[in-house]
Coordinates of N, CA and C in Angstrom, one line a residue:
M1 N -6.6 14.2 -27.0 CA -7.1 12.7 -26.6 C -5.6 11.6 -27.8
R2 N -5.2 10.6 -27.2 CA -3.8 10.3 -28.1 C -4.5 9.0 -27.7
S3 N -5.5 9.5 -29.6 CA -6.1 7.4 -29.3 C -5.4 7.0 -30.9
A4 N -6.1 5.9 -31.5 CA -5.2 5.7 -32.7 C -6.5 4.4 -33.1
T5 N -6.7 4.0 -34.3 CA -7.6 2.5 -34.2 C -7.0 2.1 -35.5
I6 N -6.5 1.3 -36.1 CA -5.4 0.1 -37.5 C -6.3 -0.5 -37.8
K7 N -6.5 -1.4 -39.2 CA -7.0 -1.9 -39.5 C -6.2 -2.4 -40.0
R8 N -6.1 -4.1 -39.8 CA -4.9 -4.6 -41.0 C -5.1 -6.0 -40.9
K9 N -5.3 -5.9 -42.9 CA -6.0 -7.2 -43.0 C -4.8 -7.6 -44.3
T10 N -5.0 -9.3 -43.7 CA -3.5 -9.9 -44.8 C -4.4 -11.8 -45.3
K11 N -3.8 -11.9 -46.4 CA -4.1 -13.3 -46.4 C -4.3 -14.1 -44.9
E12 N -3.6 -14.0 -44.0 CA -4.0 -14.6 -42.8 C -4.6 -14.0 -41.6
T13 N -4.5 -12.8 -41.5 CA -5.4 -12.6 -40.8 C -5.9 -11.3 -41.0
D14 N -6.7 -10.7 -40.5 CA -8.3 -9.5 -40.1 C -8.3 -9.0 -38.8
I15 N -7.9 -8.0 -38.7 CA -7.5 -7.3 -37.1 C -7.9 -6.3 -37.2
E16 N -8.1 -5.4 -36.4 CA -8.6 -3.7 -35.5 C -8.4 -4.1 -34.7
V17 N -8.1 -2.8 -34.5 CA -7.1 -1.8 -33.0 C -7.1 -1.1 -32.4
A18 N -7.6 -0.6 -31.3 CA -7.9 0.5 -30.8 C -7.5 0.7 -29.4
V19 N -6.6 1.5 -29.7 CA -5.7 2.5 -28.5 C -5.7 3.4 -27.6
N20 N -6.6 3.6 -26.5 CA -6.0 5.2 -26.1 C -5.0 5.5 -24.7
L21 N -4.5 5.7 -25.5 CA -3.2 5.9 -24.5 C -3.0 6.4 -22.7
D22 N -5.1 7.1 -22.4 CA -5.0 8.2 -21.6 C -6.4 7.7 -20.9
G23 N -6.7 6.1 -21.3 CA -7.5 6.0 -20.2 C -7.4 5.1 -19.2
S24 N -8.5 4.2 -19.3 CA -8.0 4.2 -17.7 C -8.1 2.3 -17.3
G25 N -7.8 1.7 -18.4 CA -7.5 0.1 -18.8 C -8.5 -0.8 -19.3
L26 N -9.5 0.2 -19.6 CA -10.4 -0.7 -20.4 C -10.3 -1.7 -21.3
S27 N -10.8 -2.9 -21.7 CA -9.8 -3.4 -22.5 C -11.4 -4.2 -23.6
E28 N -11.6 -4.7 -24.6 CA -12.0 -5.8 -25.2 C -11.4 -6.2 -26.1
I29 N -11.2 -7.4 -25.8 CA -10.2 -8.8 -26.4 C -10.9 -9.7 -27.1
A30 N -10.9 -9.8 -27.9 CA -11.0 -11.3 -29.0 C -9.8 -12.6 -30.3
T31 N -9.3 -12.6 -29.8 CA -8.4 -13.1 -30.6 C -8.9 -14.2 -31.9
G32 N -9.5 -14.6 -30.7 CA -9.6 -16.3 -30.6 C -8.8 -17.0 -29.7
I33 N -7.6 -16.3 -29.1 CA -6.6 -17.0 -28.4 C -6.8 -17.2 -27.4
G34 N -7.4 -18.0 -26.3 CA -7.4 -17.9 -24.6 C -6.0 -17.1 -24.9
F35 N -5.1 -17.7 -24.1 CA -3.7 -17.4 -23.2 C -3.7 -15.5 -24.1
L36 N -4.1 -15.5 -25.2 CA -3.1 -14.2 -25.9 C -4.1 -13.3 -24.7
D37 N -5.5 -13.9 -25.3 CA -6.8 -12.7 -24.6 C -6.2 -12.3 -23.2
H38 N -5.8 -13.5 -22.5 CA -5.4 -13.3 -21.4 C -4.2 -12.0 -21.6
M39 N -2.7 -11.8 -21.6 CA -1.9 -12.2 -21.7 C -3.0 -10.1 -22.7
L40 N -3.5 -9.8 -23.3 CA -3.4 -8.5 -24.0 C -4.2 -7.7 -22.8
D41 N -5.1 -8.5 -22.7 CA -6.6 -8.4 -21.2 C -5.1 -7.5 -20.2
L42 N -4.1 -8.3 -19.4 CA -3.2 -7.5 -18.4 C -2.6 -5.8 -18.4
L43 N -2.5 -6.4 -20.4 CA -1.9 -5.5 -20.5 C -2.3 -4.0 -20.6
A44 N -3.3 -3.8 -21.5 CA -4.1 -3.0 -21.5 C -5.2 -2.6 -19.8
R45 N -5.0 -3.3 -18.5 CA -5.3 -3.2 -17.1 C -4.4 -2.4 -16.6
H46 N -3.1 -2.4 -16.8 CA -1.8 -3.0 -15.8 C -1.7 -1.7 -16.3
S47 N -1.6 -1.3 -18.0 CA -1.0 0.3 -18.1 C -1.8 1.9 -18.4
R48 N -3.2 0.8 -18.3 CA -4.4 1.8 -18.3 C -4.3 2.4 -19.6
I49 N -4.2 2.1 -20.6 CA -4.6 1.9 -22.0 C -5.7 1.4 -22.3
D50 N -6.7 1.6 -22.7 CA -7.3 1.4 -23.7 C -6.9 1.1 -24.6
M51 N -7.7 -0.3 -24.5 CA -7.7 -1.3 -25.4 C -9.2 -2.0 -26.7
T52 N -8.5 -2.1 -28.0 CA -9.6 -3.2 -28.3 C -9.2 -4.1 -29.5
V53 N -9.3 -5.6 -29.1 CA -8.2 -4.9 -30.5 C -9.5 -7.0 -31.0
K54 N -9.4 -6.4 -31.8 CA -10.3 -8.1 -32.8 C -9.8 -8.5 -33.6
A55 N -9.8 -9.7 -34.2 CA -9.1 -10.8 -34.8 C -9.5 -11.7 -35.2
A56 N -9.1 -12.2 -36.3 CA -9.5 -13.2 -37.5 C -8.7 -14.3 -38.4
G57 N -8.5 -14.6 -37.3 CA -6.9 -15.6 -38.6 C -6.8 -17.4 -38.5
D58 N -6.1 -17.6 -39.4 CA -5.7 -19.1 -39.7 C -5.6 -19.8 -39.0
L59 N -6.3 -20.0 -37.8 CA -6.3 -20.2 -36.2 C -6.0 -22.0 -36.4
H60 N -7.0 -22.6 -37.8 CA -6.8 -24.2 -37.8 C -5.2 -24.1 -38.8
I61 N -4.4 -23.2 -38.8 CA -3.3 -23.8 -39.5 C -2.1 -23.4 -37.8
D62 N -1.8 -22.8 -37.3 CA -1.7 -22.4 -35.9 C -2.1 -20.8 -35.2
Y63 N -1.0 -20.9 -33.9 CA -1.6 -19.6 -33.9 C -0.3 -18.4 -34.6
H64 N 0.7 -18.3 -35.0 CA 2.2 -17.4 -35.8 C 1.2 -16.6 -36.0
H65 N 0.7 -16.0 -37.0 CA -0.1 -15.5 -37.6 C -0.4 -14.5 -36.8
T66 N -1.8 -14.8 -36.4 CA -2.7 -14.0 -35.2 C -1.5 -13.9 -34.0
T67 N -1.2 -14.4 -33.6 CA -0.3 -13.6 -32.4 C 0.4 -12.1 -32.8
E68 N 1.7 -12.6 -33.7 CA 2.6 -11.9 -34.3 C 2.4 -10.7 -34.8
D69 N 0.7 -10.3 -35.5 CA 0.0 -9.6 -36.2 C -0.8 -8.8 -35.5
V70 N -1.1 -9.3 -34.4 CA -2.0 -8.6 -34.0 C -0.9 -7.2 -32.8
G71 N 0.2 -8.5 -32.9 CA 1.5 -7.4 -32.1 C 1.7 -6.2 -33.1
I72 N 1.2 -6.7 -34.1 CA 1.5 -5.0 -35.4 C 0.7 -4.8 -35.3
A73 N 0.3 -4.9 -35.0 CA -1.1 -3.5 -35.1 C -1.4 -3.1 -34.4
L74 N -0.7 -2.6 -32.7 CA -1.0 -3.2 -31.9 C 0.1 -1.6 -31.2
G75 N 0.6 -1.9 -32.4 CA 2.2 -1.8 -32.5 C 1.9 -0.3 -32.9
Q76 N 1.5 -0.7 -33.9 CA 1.3 0.5 -35.5 C 0.3 1.4 -34.0
A77 N -0.6 0.6 -33.5 CA -1.8 1.7 -33.2 C -1.1 3.1 -31.5
V78 N -0.3 2.3 -31.1 CA -0.2 2.9 -29.9 C 1.5 3.8 -30.5
K79 N 1.7 3.3 -31.5 CA 3.3 4.6 -31.9 C 2.2 6.4 -32.9
Q80 N 1.6 5.6 -33.6 CA 0.6 6.1 -33.7 C -0.4 6.7 -32.8
A81 N -0.9 6.7 -31.6 CA -1.7 7.7 -30.8 C -0.2 8.1 -30.3
L82 N 1.4 7.8 -29.9 CA 1.8 9.1 -29.8 C 2.4 10.5 -30.5
G83 N 2.0 10.0 -32.1 CA 2.0 11.0 -32.5 C 3.8 12.3 -32.2
D84 N 4.0 13.3 -31.8 CA 5.4 13.9 -32.4 C 5.5 13.4 -31.1
M85 N 5.4 12.5 -30.4 CA 5.8 12.3 -28.2 C 6.1 13.3 -27.7
A86 N 5.8 13.9 -27.7 CA 6.0 15.9 -26.9 C 5.7 15.7 -25.8
G87 N 6.2 16.4 -24.8 CA 5.5 15.1 -23.5 C 6.1 14.0 -22.4
I88 N 6.4 14.3 -23.1 CA 6.4 12.2 -22.4 C 6.9 11.7 -22.0
T89 N 7.8 11.0 -20.9 CA 8.5 10.5 -20.0 C 10.0 9.8 -20.7
R90 N 9.2 9.2 -22.0 CA 9.9 9.0 -22.5 C 10.8 7.2 -22.3
Y91 N 11.3 7.1 -21.1 CA 12.1 6.6 -20.2 C 11.2 5.9 -19.0
A92 N 12.0 3.6 -18.7 CA 11.2 2.8 -17.7 C 11.5 2.1 -17.6
S93 N 11.5 2.0 -16.4 CA 12.4 0.5 -15.7 C 11.6 0.1 -14.8
I94 N 11.0 -1.8 -14.7 CA 10.2 -2.0 -13.9 C 10.5 -3.6 -13.3
H95 N 11.2 -3.8 -11.7 CA 11.4 -5.7 -12.0 C 9.4 -5.7 -11.4
M96 N 9.1 -7.3 -12.6 CA 8.0 -7.5 -12.0 C 7.8 -9.6 -11.7
P97 N 7.3 -8.7 -10.7 CA 6.9 -10.8 -9.6 C 5.5 -11.7 -10.0
M98 N 5.8 -12.4 -10.8 CA 4.6 -13.3 -10.3 C 4.7 -14.8 -9.5
D99 N 4.6 -14.6 -8.5 CA 5.2 -16.4 -7.6 C 6.5 -16.2 -7.5
E100 N 6.9 -17.6 -8.4 CA 8.2 -17.6 -8.2 C 9.2 -16.9 -9.3
T101 N 8.2 -16.4 -10.1 CA 9.1 -15.7 -11.2 C 9.6 -14.6 -11.4
L102 N 10.5 -13.5 -11.6 CA 10.7 -12.0 -11.6 C 11.8 -11.6 -12.9
T103 N 10.7 -10.6 -13.6 CA 11.3 -10.2 -14.7 C 11.6 -8.6 -14.7
R104 N 12.6 -8.1 -15.9 CA 12.8 -6.6 -15.3 C 12.3 -6.1 -17.4
V105 N 12.0 -5.6 -17.5 CA 11.6 -5.0 -18.2 C 12.1 -3.5 -17.9
V106 N 12.4 -3.3 -18.9 CA 13.6 -1.6 -19.5 C 12.8 -0.9 -20.9
I107 N 12.2 0.2 -20.6 CA 11.9 1.1 -22.0 C 12.4 2.1 -22.2
D108 N 12.1 3.0 -23.7 CA 12.7 3.5 -24.1 C 12.0 3.9 -25.2
V109 N 10.7 4.3 -24.6 CA 9.8 5.3 -26.5 C 10.5 6.7 -27.6
S110 N 11.8 5.7 -28.0 CA 12.5 6.5 -28.5 C 12.4 6.5 -30.1
G111 N 11.9 5.6 -30.7 CA 11.8 5.7 -32.9 C 12.1 5.2 -33.1
R112 N 13.3 4.4 -32.2 CA 14.3 3.3 -32.9 C 13.6 1.9 -32.4
P113 N 13.5 1.3 -32.8 CA 13.0 0.5 -32.6 C 14.0 -1.0 -32.2
M114 N 14.1 -1.9 -31.3 CA 14.9 -2.2 -31.1 C 14.0 -3.9 -29.6
L115 N 14.5 -4.8 -30.0 CA 14.4 -5.4 -29.2 C 16.1 -6.4 -28.4
V116 N 15.6 -7.0 -27.7 CA 16.5 -8.0 -26.6 C 15.7 -8.8 -25.8
F117 N 15.0 -9.8 -26.1 CA 14.8 -10.5 -24.7 C 15.1 -11.9 -24.4
R118 N 15.9 -11.7 -23.2 CA 16.4 -13.5 -22.7 C 15.6 -13.5 -22.2
T119 N 14.6 -14.7 -22.2 CA 14.0 -14.9 -21.8 C 13.9 -16.2 -22.3
T120 N 13.0 -17.5 -20.8 CA 13.4 -18.1 -21.6 C 11.6 -19.6 -21.0
F121 N 11.5 -20.8 -21.3 CA 10.4 -20.8 -20.9 C 10.6 -22.5 -20.2
P122 N 10.2 -23.0 -19.3 CA 10.6 -24.7 -19.3 C 10.0 -26.1 -20.0
R123 N 9.0 -25.5 -20.7 CA 7.9 -26.2 -21.1 C 8.0 -25.5 -23.1
D124 N 7.9 -26.1 -23.8 CA 7.4 -25.4 -25.1 C 5.7 -25.1 -25.7
K125 N 4.7 -25.1 -23.8 CA 2.7 -25.3 -24.4 C 3.1 -24.2 -22.8
I126 N 1.7 -23.5 -23.3 CA 2.0 -22.7 -22.3 C -0.1 -23.0 -23.0
G127 N -0.9 -24.4 -22.3 CA -1.9 -25.0 -22.7 C -1.6 -25.0 -24.2
E128 N -1.9 -24.3 -25.0 CA -2.5 -25.1 -26.5 C -2.0 -23.2 -27.1
F129 N -1.2 -22.6 -25.9 CA -0.2 -21.5 -26.7 C 1.4 -22.1 -26.6
D130 N 2.1 -22.1 -28.0 CA 3.5 -22.4 -28.1 C 4.4 -21.0 -27.9
S131 N 5.0 -21.8 -26.6 CA 6.5 -20.3 -26.1 C 6.0 -19.1 -26.4
E132 N 7.2 -19.9 -27.2 CA 8.2 -19.4 -29.0 C 7.7 -18.4 -29.6
L133 N 6.2 -17.6 -28.8 CA 5.5 -17.2 -29.5 C 5.4 -16.3 -28.5
V134 N 5.0 -16.1 -27.8 CA 6.0 -14.5 -26.6 C 6.4 -13.7 -27.7
R135 N 8.0 -13.9 -27.3 CA 8.7 -12.8 -28.0 C 8.5 -13.6 -30.0
E136 N 7.5 -13.8 -30.4 CA 7.3 -12.9 -31.4 C 6.1 -12.0 -31.6
W137 N 5.7 -12.2 -31.0 CA 4.5 -10.9 -30.2 C 5.6 -9.6 -29.9
F138 N 6.5 -9.6 -28.3 CA 6.9 -8.6 -28.3 C 7.9 -8.1 -29.6
N139 N 9.0 -8.8 -30.1 CA 9.3 -7.9 -31.8 C 7.7 -7.5 -32.1
A140 N 7.0 -8.8 -32.4 CA 5.9 -7.6 -33.3 C 6.1 -6.0 -32.9
F141 N 5.5 -5.9 -32.2 CA 4.8 -4.7 -31.3 C 6.0 -3.6 -30.5
A142 N 7.7 -3.9 -30.8 CA 9.1 -3.2 -30.0 C 8.3 -2.3 -31.5
M143 N 9.2 -3.3 -33.0 CA 8.8 -3.4 -33.7 C 8.6 -2.4 -34.4
N144 N 6.8 -2.7 -34.1 CA 5.9 -1.2 -34.7 C 5.6 -0.1 -34.5
A145 N 6.2 -0.2 -32.3 CA 6.2 0.8 -31.5 C 7.4 1.7 -32.0
G146 N 7.9 1.4 -32.6 CA 9.4 2.1 -33.0 C 10.5 2.2 -31.2
I147 N 10.0 2.1 -30.2 CA 10.6 1.4 -28.8 C 11.8 0.8 -29.1
T148 N 12.7 1.3 -27.8 CA 13.9 -0.4 -27.5 C 12.8 -0.3 -26.4
L149 N 13.2 -1.6 -25.8 CA 12.5 -3.3 -25.8 C 13.6 -3.5 -25.0
H150 N 14.2 -3.8 -23.7 CA 14.9 -5.1 -23.1 C 13.5 -6.0 -22.3
V151 N 13.9 -7.1 -22.8 CA 13.2 -8.0 -21.1 C 13.7 -8.9 -20.8
E152 N 13.9 -8.9 -19.9 CA 14.4 -10.3 -18.2 C 14.1 -11.1 -17.8
T153 N 14.1 -12.7 -18.3 CA 13.0 -13.1 -16.9 C 15.0 -13.5 -15.7
L154 N 14.6 -12.7 -15.0 CA 15.5 -13.1 -14.2 C 16.1 -14.4 -13.4
Y155 N 14.9 -14.9 -13.3 CA 14.6 -17.1 -12.8 C 12.7 -17.1 -12.6
G156 N 12.4 -18.1 -12.8 CA 11.4 -18.2 -12.6 C 11.1 -20.0 -13.2
E157 N 10.4 -20.2 -13.1 CA 9.8 -21.9 -13.6 C 8.7 -22.2 -14.3
N158 N 7.5 -21.3 -14.2 CA 6.5 -21.8 -14.2 C 6.1 -20.6 -15.8
S159 N 6.0 -22.1 -16.8 CA 5.8 -20.9 -18.2 C 4.9 -20.0 -18.6
H160 N 3.1 -20.2 -17.6 CA 2.9 -19.3 -17.7 C 3.2 -17.4 -16.8
H161 N 3.5 -17.8 -15.4 CA 3.8 -17.4 -14.7 C 4.9 -16.4 -15.4
I162 N 6.5 -16.4 -15.6 CA 7.3 -16.0 -16.5 C 7.0 -15.0 -17.0
A163 N 5.3 -15.4 -18.6 CA 4.7 -14.7 -19.8 C 3.6 -14.0 -18.9
E164 N 3.4 -14.2 -18.0 CA 2.4 -13.3 -17.3 C 3.1 -11.9 -17.0
S165 N 4.4 -11.9 -15.8 CA 5.5 -11.3 -15.5 C 6.1 -10.5 -16.9
C166 N 5.9 -11.3 -18.2 CA 6.3 -10.0 -19.8 C 5.7 -9.0 -19.7
F167 N 5.0 -10.0 -20.5 CA 3.4 -8.9 -20.5 C 3.3 -7.8 -19.4
K168 N 3.1 -8.6 -18.2 CA 2.3 -6.9 -17.1 C 3.7 -5.8 -16.7
G169 N 5.1 -6.5 -16.9 CA 6.6 -5.5 -17.1 C 5.7 -4.2 -17.8
L170 N 6.4 -5.3 -19.8 CA 5.7 -3.9 -20.2 C 4.6 -3.3 -20.1
A171 N 3.3 -3.6 -19.4 CA 2.5 -3.0 -19.0 C 2.5 -1.3 -18.3
R172 N 3.8 -1.9 -17.4 CA 3.5 -0.9 -16.3 C 5.2 -0.3 -16.6
A173 N 6.2 -0.3 -17.5 CA 7.1 0.0 -17.9 C 6.6 1.4 -19.2
L174 N 5.0 0.2 -19.6 CA 4.1 1.8 -20.8 C 3.4 3.2 -20.6
R175 N 2.7 2.5 -19.0 CA 2.4 3.5 -18.4 C 2.9 4.7 -17.8
V176 N 5.1 4.5 -17.6 CA 5.3 5.8 -17.3 C 4.9 6.2 -18.0
A177 N 5.8 4.8 -19.2 CA 6.9 6.1 -19.8 C 6.1 7.2 -21.1
V178 N 5.1 6.2 -21.3 CA 4.2 7.4 -22.3 C 2.9 8.6 -21.8
G179 N 3.3 7.5 -19.8 CA 3.3 9.1 -19.7 C 4.0 10.7 -19.9
I180 N 2.8 11.5 -19.6 CA 3.3 12.5 -20.0 C 2.7 13.1 -18.3
D181 N 5.1 14.3 -18.6 CA 5.7 14.5 -17.6 C 5.3 15.9 -17.0
P182 N 4.6 15.9 -16.4 CA 4.2 17.8 -15.8 C 5.9 18.9 -16.1
R183 N 6.6 18.4 -15.9 CA 8.1 18.8 -15.9 C 8.3 19.9 -17.3
A184 N 7.9 18.9 -18.4 CA 8.2 18.6 -19.7 C 7.7 19.6 -20.6
A185 N 7.0 19.7 -19.8 CA 5.3 20.8 -21.0 C 6.1 21.4 -22.5
G186 N 5.5 19.9 -22.8 CA 5.2 19.6 -23.9 C 6.7 18.9 -25.3
E187 N 8.2 20.4 -24.5 CA 8.5 19.0 -24.9 C 8.7 18.1 -25.8
V188 N 9.3 17.8 -27.1 CA 10.0 16.4 -26.6 C 11.6 16.5 -26.2
P189 N 11.1 14.7 -25.6 CA 12.4 14.2 -24.7 C 13.5 14.3 -25.3
S190 N 14.3 14.6 -26.3 CA 15.1 14.4 -26.9 C 16.4 15.9 -27.1
T191 N 18.1 15.4 -27.1 CA 18.4 16.9 -27.3 C 18.4 16.9 -28.7
K192 N 18.0 16.0 -29.2 CA 18.1 16.7 -30.8 C 16.6 17.3 -30.8
G193 N 16.1 17.3 -30.3 CA 14.9 18.0 -30.8 C 13.5 17.9 -31.6
R194 N 14.0 16.2 -31.8 CA 12.9 15.7 -32.6 C 13.2 13.8 -31.2
L195 N 12.0 12.8 -31.6 CA 12.9 11.0 -32.0 C 12.0 10.4 -32.4
G196 N 13.3 9.6 -33.5 CA 12.9 8.6 -34.4 C 14.0 9.2 -35.7
G197 N 14.4 8.4 -35.5 CA 14.6 8.3 -37.1 C 16.3 9.3 -36.5

């Protein structure tokens, strides 16, 4: 079973996450940030990755530390669950609509972290959540999962819809990329014979 549990505790946050890459999309999310909980629930549901996220953070300051550290821990869990990445599909690309918004997400589960994030938000806030924290979460996740991730919103007007299309797009791309390719017969999908570094 491709699963992992990560615990991360700092002076700012105390986080525990668990993932099962071969799940059915079950989620148990409690970060103390309603909007982030909603996005992570979408991520689990549409990626079919079972996901538990429990976080306690310094929300009396703002949502930055908790959002970023959840991205770090979740990325580390996905990377650990992938192991040597033998047999994975590796690449995926999706165009994700959300009402008037369209976002393209392209992923390479390469072991080489990189984020290109070409998404802007019309409003600084989505409810009480700072819009700029969407990018912070994606950066933390990509860097710690060891994936190359391109996220570009082609058009959109509603900040909630834009964020949701980014998370749902990542979910659907992850679902394909970390999926086992039945034709790969346990091979690492690289001419080098290994992924990462």
